[in-house]
Amino acid sequence: MSKKTSIAAVIKSYYKETQREEDERLSRVGILTDRIRELNVSTALCEIKTFRQKEKAFLKMKRESVGAKDFTLVKQIGEGGSGTVYLAQKTNSGHYYALKVIQKKRNKDLDYVRLEKEILVMAKSMWLVKLFYSFQDEESLYLVMEYLAGGDLMGVLIRNRTLTYSPAVFYVAEIVLALEEIHGMGIAHRDLKPDNIMLTKEGHIRLTDFGLSAQLKGELVQTEKNKKKTRRKMARTRVGTPDYIAPEVLSGKEYGMECDWWSLGIIVYEIFTGNPPFKSRTSLETYKKIQNWPATFKVPPAVPRKAESLICGLIQWPEKRLGRPEDVKKHPFFDGINWKTLAHQKAPFVPDTQSLGDTKYFDAQKNVKKNIFARTPPPNGSPNTVVGYNFQSFDSLSLDEFLSDEE
């Protein structure tokens, strides 16, 4: 990137971030205004005072810039192609977070890195994992997300092998709502699998790991390349986990968000049978079975009829596949589901966690590398700087952090 292009990118990123923060502040003011209309004068004044304190504390926090120095690593709880995830503790508050560390040298295409961060920034849904901070140093990028102590759906399947009908409907319905959210943002997840479906301490799902996601509509990320060309490239890239990847993704041709619905079909099959349908000894064998799926795919007779119908509607060629949330939600498999109250229903399995930092549902490694932090941010103009990556969420302010600023 030339120096002129770099400066333009910095300016564009600055104004985009400033506008986003102003929009969010106005939204918070609107929410406060609506709330205090229903309160008596004394309570309303307390609400206004607390609001002002928190806004003041947020501005102070942004000036101080949160970075690697503010976190202590506790355990490694996950590792993938794009990065390593740690349970980390913020030193001033003691709060636990999931800290994803992404090595810059291992991720050559920064469009995907920027997009993962932007998805998390813009996501306001309870079905998607929350991002509190993002920052960088010379060697790495960091995403500080909510820690979900319940583990993932794969852990549930390993412990139970298969699920009975009612729990299966519950989890699949919540995954549908998560896909509805990201597809509404113009995003295809492209790596939907049980390992990327996390569970809260109440047992509800959160979709995570957007490191392979593709922006197929909208303009979440402003790339240095031609946006149309970049989007087309993303929509032709062969990415994903072998057992869950759709045939059109393997073809190398252009595809859309319907690839995620194929992956959901694989998950539903696995929930009822204990294994994905195209599982083989090697990835190459799996790919061959997927590409020839009409001949290699069969639903066992033990699978309930409505589940079989849904599976067959999802594991299908793109043009015939159930590919829209509204169509999937109408399927008889979900008869009896109240989509509006699902988030408030009791989950089939409530994690038995003993503390906020409990890692019993993870294959956690205690001996983490203490020197993963370069600790120094890249200097201005450094070629290692990812422009516009740093972020601090208003929601990251905790009670003990903002009340200390009380006048």
Coordinates of N, CA and C in Angstrom, one line a residue, residues 123-286:
A123 N -22.6 -6.6 15.2 CA -23.6 -7.5 15.7 C -24.2 -7.1 17.0
K124 N -25.5 -6.9 17.1 CA -26.2 -6.5 18.3 C -27.2 -7.6 18.7
S125 N -27.0 -8.8 18.3 CA -27.9 -9.9 18.5 C -27.5 -10.8 19.7
M126 N -28.4 -11.3 20.4 CA -28.1 -12.2 21.5 C -27.6 -13.5 21.0
W127 N -27.8 -13.8 19.7 CA -27.4 -15.1 19.1 C -25.9 -15.1 18.6
L128 N -25.3 -13.9 18.7 CA -23.9 -13.8 18.2 C -23.0 -13.4 19.4
V129 N -21.8 -13.9 19.4 CA -20.9 -13.6 20.5 C -20.6 -12.2 20.6
K130 N -20.4 -11.6 21.8 CA -20.2 -10.1 21.9 C -18.7 -9.9 21.9
L131 N -18.3 -8.8 21.3 CA -17.0 -8.3 21.3 C -16.9 -7.0 22.2
F132 N -15.9 -7.0 23.1 CA -15.7 -5.9 24.0 C -14.5 -5.0 23.6
Y133 N -13.4 -5.6 23.1 CA -12.3 -4.8 22.7 C -11.6 -5.5 21.5
S134 N -10.9 -4.8 20.7 CA -10.0 -5.3 19.7 C -8.8 -4.4 19.7
F135 N -7.6 -4.9 19.6 CA -6.4 -4.1 19.5 C -5.3 -4.9 18.8
Q136 N -4.1 -4.3 18.7 CA -3.0 -5.0 18.0 C -1.7 -4.6 18.5
D137 N -0.7 -5.4 18.2 CA 0.7 -5.0 18.4 C 1.5 -5.4 17.1
E138 N 2.8 -5.3 17.1 CA 3.5 -5.5 15.9 C 3.3 -6.9 15.3
E139 N 3.1 -7.9 16.2 CA 3.0 -9.3 15.7 C 1.6 -9.8 15.6
S140 N 0.7 -9.3 16.4 CA -0.6 -10.0 16.5 C -1.8 -9.0 16.6
L141 N -3.0 -9.6 16.3 CA -4.3 -8.9 16.4 C -5.0 -9.6 17.6
Y142 N -5.8 -8.9 18.4 CA -6.5 -9.4 19.5 C -8.0 -9.1 19.5
L143 N -8.8 -10.1 19.7 CA -10.2 -9.9 19.9 C -10.6 -10.4 21.3
V144 N -11.2 -9.4 22.1 CA -11.6 -9.7 23.4 C -13.1 -9.9 23.5
M145 N -13.5 -11.1 23.6 CA -15.0 -11.4 23.5 C -15.5 -12.0 24.8
E146 N -16.8 -12.0 24.9 CA -17.4 -12.6 26.1 C -17.0 -14.1 26.3
Y147 N -16.7 -14.4 27.5 CA -16.4 -15.8 27.8 C -17.6 -16.6 28.1
L148 N -17.8 -17.7 27.3 CA -19.0 -18.5 27.4 C -18.6 -19.8 28.0
A149 N -18.9 -19.9 29.3 CA -18.4 -21.0 30.1 C -19.1 -22.4 29.8
G150 N -20.2 -22.4 29.1 CA -20.9 -23.6 28.8 C -20.3 -24.5 27.7
G151 N -19.1 -24.1 27.1 CA -18.5 -24.9 26.1 C -19.2 -24.7 24.8
D152 N -19.2 -25.8 24.0 CA -19.8 -25.7 22.6 C -20.8 -26.9 22.4
L153 N -21.5 -26.8 21.3 CA -22.5 -27.9 21.0 C -21.8 -29.2 20.7
M154 N -20.6 -29.2 20.2 CA -19.9 -30.4 20.0 C -19.6 -31.1 21.3
G155 N -19.4 -30.4 22.4 CA -19.2 -31.0 23.7 C -20.5 -31.6 24.1
V156 N -21.6 -31.0 23.9 CA -22.9 -31.6 24.2 C -23.1 -32.9 23.5
L157 N -22.8 -33.0 22.2 CA -22.9 -34.2 21.4 C -21.9 -35.3 21.8
I158 N -20.8 -34.9 22.2 CA -19.8 -35.9 22.7 C -20.3 -36.5 24.0
R159 N -20.8 -35.7 24.9 CA -21.3 -36.2 26.1 C -22.6 -37.1 26.0
N160 N -23.4 -36.8 25.0 CA -24.7 -37.5 24.9 C -24.7 -38.4 23.6
R161 N -23.8 -38.3 22.7 CA -23.7 -38.9 21.4 C -24.8 -38.4 20.5
T162 N -26.1 -38.6 20.9 CA -27.2 -38.0 20.1 C -28.1 -37.3 21.0
L163 N -29.0 -36.5 20.4 CA -30.0 -35.8 21.2 C -31.4 -36.4 20.9
T164 N -32.3 -36.3 21.9 CA -33.7 -36.6 21.6 C -34.4 -35.5 20.9
Y165 N -35.6 -35.7 20.5 CA -36.3 -34.8 19.6 C -36.4 -33.4 20.1
S166 N -36.9 -33.2 21.3 CA -37.2 -31.9 21.9 C -35.9 -31.0 22.1
P167 N -34.9 -31.5 22.7 CA -33.6 -30.7 22.7 C -33.1 -30.4 21.4
A168 N -33.2 -31.4 20.4 CA -32.7 -31.1 19.1 C -33.4 -29.9 18.4
V169 N -34.7 -29.9 18.5 CA -35.5 -28.8 18.0 C -35.1 -27.5 18.6
F170 N -34.9 -27.5 19.9 CA -34.5 -26.3 20.6 C -33.2 -25.7 20.0
Y171 N -32.2 -26.5 20.0 CA -30.9 -26.0 19.5 C -30.9 -25.6 18.1
V172 N -31.5 -26.4 17.2 CA -31.6 -26.1 15.8 C -32.3 -24.8 15.6
A173 N -33.4 -24.6 16.3 CA -34.2 -23.4 16.2 C -33.3 -22.2 16.5
E174 N -32.5 -22.3 17.6 CA -31.7 -21.1 18.0 C -30.6 -20.9 16.9
I175 N -30.1 -22.0 16.3 CA -29.1 -21.8 15.2 C -29.7 -21.1 14.0
V176 N -31.0 -21.4 13.7 CA -31.7 -20.8 12.6 C -31.8 -19.2 12.9
L177 N -32.1 -18.9 14.1 CA -32.2 -17.4 14.5 C -30.8 -16.8 14.3
A178 N -29.7 -17.5 14.7 CA -28.4 -16.9 14.5 C -28.0 -16.7 13.1
L179 N -28.4 -17.7 12.2 CA -28.1 -17.5 10.8 C -29.0 -16.4 10.2
E180 N -30.2 -16.3 10.7 CA -31.1 -15.2 10.2 C -30.4 -13.8 10.5
E181 N -29.8 -13.7 11.6 CA -29.1 -12.4 12.0 C -27.9 -12.1 11.1
I182 N -27.0 -13.1 10.9 CA -25.8 -12.8 10.1 C -26.2 -12.7 8.6
H183 N -27.1 -13.5 8.1 CA -27.5 -13.3 6.7 C -28.2 -12.0 6.5
G184 N -28.9 -11.5 7.5 CA -29.5 -10.1 7.4 C -28.4 -9.0 7.3
M185 N -27.2 -9.3 7.8 CA -26.1 -8.4 7.7 C -25.4 -8.6 6.3
G186 N -25.8 -9.5 5.5 CA -25.1 -9.8 4.2 C -23.9 -10.7 4.4
I187 N -23.9 -11.5 5.4 CA -22.7 -12.3 5.7 C -23.0 -13.8 5.6
A188 N -22.2 -14.5 5.0 CA -22.2 -16.0 5.0 C -21.2 -16.4 6.0
H189 N -21.5 -17.3 6.9 CA -20.6 -17.7 8.0 C -19.5 -18.6 7.4
R190 N -19.9 -19.6 6.6 CA -19.0 -20.5 5.8 C -18.2 -21.5 6.7
D191 N -18.4 -21.5 8.0 CA -17.7 -22.5 8.8 C -18.7 -22.9 10.0
L192 N -19.9 -23.1 9.6 CA -20.9 -23.5 10.6 C -20.7 -24.9 11.0
K193 N -20.5 -25.2 12.3 CA -20.3 -26.5 12.8 C -20.5 -26.5 14.3
P194 N -20.7 -27.7 14.9 CA -21.0 -27.7 16.4 C -19.9 -27.0 17.2
D195 N -18.7 -27.1 16.7 CA -17.5 -26.4 17.5 C -17.7 -24.9 17.6
N196 N -18.4 -24.3 16.6 CA -18.5 -22.8 16.6 C -19.8 -22.4 17.1
I197 N -20.6 -23.3 17.7 CA -21.8 -22.9 18.4 C -21.6 -23.0 19.9
M198 N -21.4 -21.9 20.5 CA -21.1 -21.9 22.0 C -22.3 -21.8 22.8
L199 N -22.2 -22.2 24.1 CA -23.3 -22.1 25.0 C -23.0 -21.2 26.2
T200 N -24.0 -20.4 26.5 CA -24.0 -19.5 27.6 C -24.1 -20.3 28.9
K201 N -23.9 -19.6 30.0 CA -24.1 -20.3 31.3 C -25.5 -20.8 31.6
E202 N -26.5 -20.1 30.8 CA -27.9 -20.6 30.9 C -28.2 -21.7 29.9
G203 N -27.3 -22.0 28.9 CA -27.5 -23.0 28.0 C -28.0 -22.6 26.6
H204 N -28.1 -21.3 26.4 CA -28.5 -20.8 25.0 C -27.3 -20.7 24.2
I205 N -27.5 -20.7 22.8 CA -26.4 -20.7 21.9 C -25.9 -19.3 21.6
R206 N -24.6 -19.2 21.2 CA -24.0 -18.0 20.6 C -23.2 -18.5 19.4
L207 N -23.4 -17.9 18.3 CA -22.6 -18.3 17.1 C -21.2 -17.5 17.2
T208 N -20.1 -18.2 16.9 CA -18.8 -17.5 17.0 C -17.9 -17.9 15.9
D209 N -16.7 -17.4 15.9 CA -15.7 -17.7 14.9 C -16.1 -17.3 13.5
F210 N -15.9 -16.0 13.2 CA -16.3 -15.5 11.8 C -15.0 -15.3 11.0
G211 N -14.0 -16.0 11.3 CA -12.7 -15.9 10.6 C -12.7 -16.3 9.2
L212 N -13.7 -17.1 8.8 CA -13.8 -17.5 7.4 C -15.1 -17.0 6.7
S213 N -15.7 -16.0 7.3 CA -17.0 -15.5 6.8 C -16.7 -14.6 5.6
A214 N -17.8 -14.5 4.8 CA -17.7 -13.7 3.5 C -18.8 -12.7 3.5
Q215 N -18.4 -11.5 3.1 CA -19.4 -10.4 2.9 C -19.9 -10.5 1.5
L216 N -21.2 -10.9 1.4 CA -21.8 -11.1 0.1 C -22.7 -9.9 -0.3
K217 N -23.2 -9.2 0.7 CA -24.0 -8.0 0.5 C -23.6 -6.9 1.4
G218 N -23.9 -5.6 1.1 CA -23.6 -4.5 2.0 C -22.2 -4.1 2.0
E219 N -21.8 -3.2 2.9 CA -20.4 -2.6 2.9 C -19.9 -2.5 4.3
L220 N -19.8 -3.7 5.0 CA -19.3 -3.6 6.4 C -17.8 -3.3 6.4
V221 N -17.1 -3.8 5.3 CA -15.6 -3.5 5.3 C -15.3 -2.8 4.0
Q222 N -14.6 -1.7 4.1 CA -14.1 -0.9 3.0 C -12.7 -1.5 2.6
T223 N -12.6 -2.2 1.5 CA -11.3 -2.8 1.2 C -10.5 -1.9 0.3
E224 N -9.2 -2.1 0.2 CA -8.3 -1.3 -0.7 C -8.6 -1.7 -2.1
K225 N -9.0 -3.0 -2.3 CA -9.3 -3.5 -3.6 C -10.7 -3.1 -4.1
N226 N -10.9 -3.4 -5.3 CA -12.3 -3.1 -5.8 C -13.2 -4.0 -5.1
K227 N -14.3 -3.4 -4.5 CA -15.2 -4.1 -3.6 C -15.9 -5.2 -4.3
K228 N -16.4 -4.9 -5.5 CA -17.1 -5.9 -6.2 C -16.3 -7.1 -6.5
K229 N -15.0 -6.9 -6.9 CA -14.1 -7.9 -7.2 C -13.8 -8.7 -6.0
T230 N -13.6 -8.1 -4.8 CA -13.2 -8.7 -3.6 C -14.4 -9.6 -3.2
R231 N -15.6 -9.1 -3.3 CA -16.8 -9.9 -2.9 C -17.0 -11.1 -3.7
R232 N -16.7 -11.0 -5.0 CA -16.8 -12.1 -5.9 C -15.7 -13.2 -5.6
K233 N -14.5 -12.7 -5.2 CA -13.5 -13.6 -4.8 C -13.9 -14.4 -3.6
M234 N -14.4 -13.7 -2.6 CA -14.9 -14.3 -1.3 C -15.9 -15.4 -1.6
A235 N -16.8 -15.1 -2.6 CA -17.9 -16.0 -2.8 C -17.5 -17.2 -3.7
R236 N -16.2 -17.3 -4.0 CA -15.7 -18.4 -4.8 C -14.6 -19.2 -4.1
T237 N -14.2 -18.7 -2.9 CA -13.2 -19.3 -2.2 C -13.6 -20.7 -1.5
R238 N -12.7 -21.7 -1.6 CA -13.0 -22.9 -1.0 C -12.6 -22.9 0.5
V239 N -13.5 -22.7 1.4 CA -13.2 -22.6 2.8 C -14.2 -23.4 3.6
G240 N -13.9 -23.7 4.8 CA -14.8 -24.5 5.7 C -14.2 -25.8 6.2
T241 N -14.9 -26.4 7.1 CA -14.5 -27.7 7.6 C -15.0 -28.8 6.8
P242 N -14.2 -29.8 6.4 CA -14.6 -30.8 5.4 C -16.0 -31.4 5.6
D243 N -16.3 -31.9 6.8 CA -17.6 -32.6 7.0 C -18.8 -31.7 6.8
Y244 N -18.6 -30.4 6.8 CA -19.8 -29.5 6.8 C -19.9 -28.6 5.6
I245 N -18.9 -28.7 4.7 CA -18.8 -27.8 3.6 C -19.8 -28.2 2.5
A246 N -20.4 -27.2 1.8 CA -21.4 -27.5 0.8 C -20.8 -27.8 -0.6
P247 N -21.5 -28.5 -1.4 CA -20.9 -28.9 -2.7 C -20.6 -27.7 -3.6
E248 N -21.4 -26.7 -3.5 CA -21.1 -25.5 -4.4 C -19.8 -24.8 -4.0
V249 N -19.5 -24.9 -2.7 CA -18.2 -24.3 -2.2 C -17.1 -25.0 -2.8
L250 N -17.2 -26.4 -2.8 CA -16.1 -27.2 -3.4 C -15.9 -27.0 -4.9
S251 N -17.0 -26.6 -5.5 CA -16.9 -26.5 -7.0 C -16.1 -25.3 -7.5
G252 N -15.8 -24.3 -6.6 CA -15.0 -23.2 -7.1 C -15.8 -22.2 -7.8
K253 N -17.1 -22.4 -8.0 CA -18.0 -21.5 -8.7 C -18.6 -20.5 -7.6
E254 N -19.2 -19.4 -8.1 CA -19.7 -18.4 -7.2 C -20.9 -19.0 -6.5
Y255 N -21.0 -18.7 -5.2 CA -22.1 -19.3 -4.3 C -22.6 -18.2 -3.4
G256 N -23.7 -18.5 -2.7 CA -24.3 -17.5 -1.8 C -24.5 -18.0 -0.4
M257 N -25.3 -17.3 0.4 CA -25.5 -17.6 1.8 C -26.2 -19.0 2.0
E258 N -26.7 -19.5 1.0 CA -27.4 -20.8 1.1 C -26.4 -21.9 1.5
C259 N -25.1 -21.7 1.4 CA -24.1 -22.7 1.8 C -24.2 -23.0 3.3
D260 N -24.6 -22.0 4.1 CA -24.7 -22.2 5.5 C -25.9 -23.1 5.9
W261 N -26.9 -23.1 5.0 CA -28.1 -24.0 5.3 C -27.7 -25.4 5.0
W262 N -26.9 -25.7 4.1 CA -26.3 -27.0 3.9 C -25.7 -27.5 5.2
S263 N -24.8 -26.6 5.7 CA -24.0 -27.0 6.9 C -25.0 -27.2 8.1
L264 N -26.1 -26.5 8.2 CA -27.1 -26.7 9.2 C -27.7 -28.1 9.0
G265 N -28.0 -28.5 7.8 CA -28.5 -29.9 7.5 C -27.6 -30.9 8.0
I266 N -26.2 -30.7 7.8 CA -25.3 -31.7 8.3 C -25.3 -31.8 9.9
I267 N -25.5 -30.6 10.5 CA -25.5 -30.6 12.0 C -26.8 -31.3 12.5
V268 N -27.9 -31.1 11.8 CA -29.2 -31.8 12.2 C -29.0 -33.3 12.1
Y269 N -28.4 -33.7 11.0 CA -28.1 -35.1 10.8 C -27.2 -35.7 11.9
E270 N -26.2 -34.9 12.3 CA -25.2 -35.4 13.3 C -25.9 -35.4 14.7
I271 N -26.8 -34.5 14.9 CA -27.5 -34.5 16.2 C -28.3 -35.7 16.4
F272 N -28.9 -36.3 15.4 CA -29.8 -37.5 15.5 C -29.0 -38.8 15.3
T273 N -27.9 -38.7 14.7 CA -27.2 -40.0 14.3 C -25.8 -40.2 15.1
G274 N -25.2 -39.1 15.5 CA -23.9 -39.1 16.2 C -22.7 -38.9 15.3
N275 N -22.9 -38.8 14.0 CA -21.8 -38.5 13.0 C -22.3 -37.7 11.9
P276 N -21.5 -36.9 11.2 CA -21.9 -36.2 10.0 C -22.0 -37.3 8.9
P277 N -22.9 -37.0 7.9 CA -23.2 -38.1 6.9 C -22.1 -38.5 5.9
F278 N -21.1 -37.6 5.7 CA -20.0 -37.9 4.7 C -18.7 -38.1 5.4
K279 N -18.7 -38.4 6.7 CA -17.5 -38.7 7.4 C -16.7 -39.8 6.8
S280 N -15.4 -39.5 6.6 CA -14.5 -40.5 5.9 C -13.1 -40.5 6.6
R281 N -12.2 -41.3 6.2 CA -10.9 -41.4 6.8 C -10.0 -40.2 6.4
T282 N -10.2 -39.7 5.2 CA -9.5 -38.5 4.8 C -10.4 -37.4 4.3
S283 N -9.9 -36.2 4.3 CA -10.7 -35.0 3.8 C -11.0 -35.2 2.3
L284 N -10.1 -35.8 1.5 CA -10.3 -36.0 0.1 C -11.5 -36.9 -0.1
E285 N -11.6 -38.0 0.7 CA -12.7 -38.9 0.5 C -14.0 -38.2 0.9
T286 N -13.9 -37.4 1.9 CA -15.1 -36.7 2.3 C -15.6 -35.7 1.2

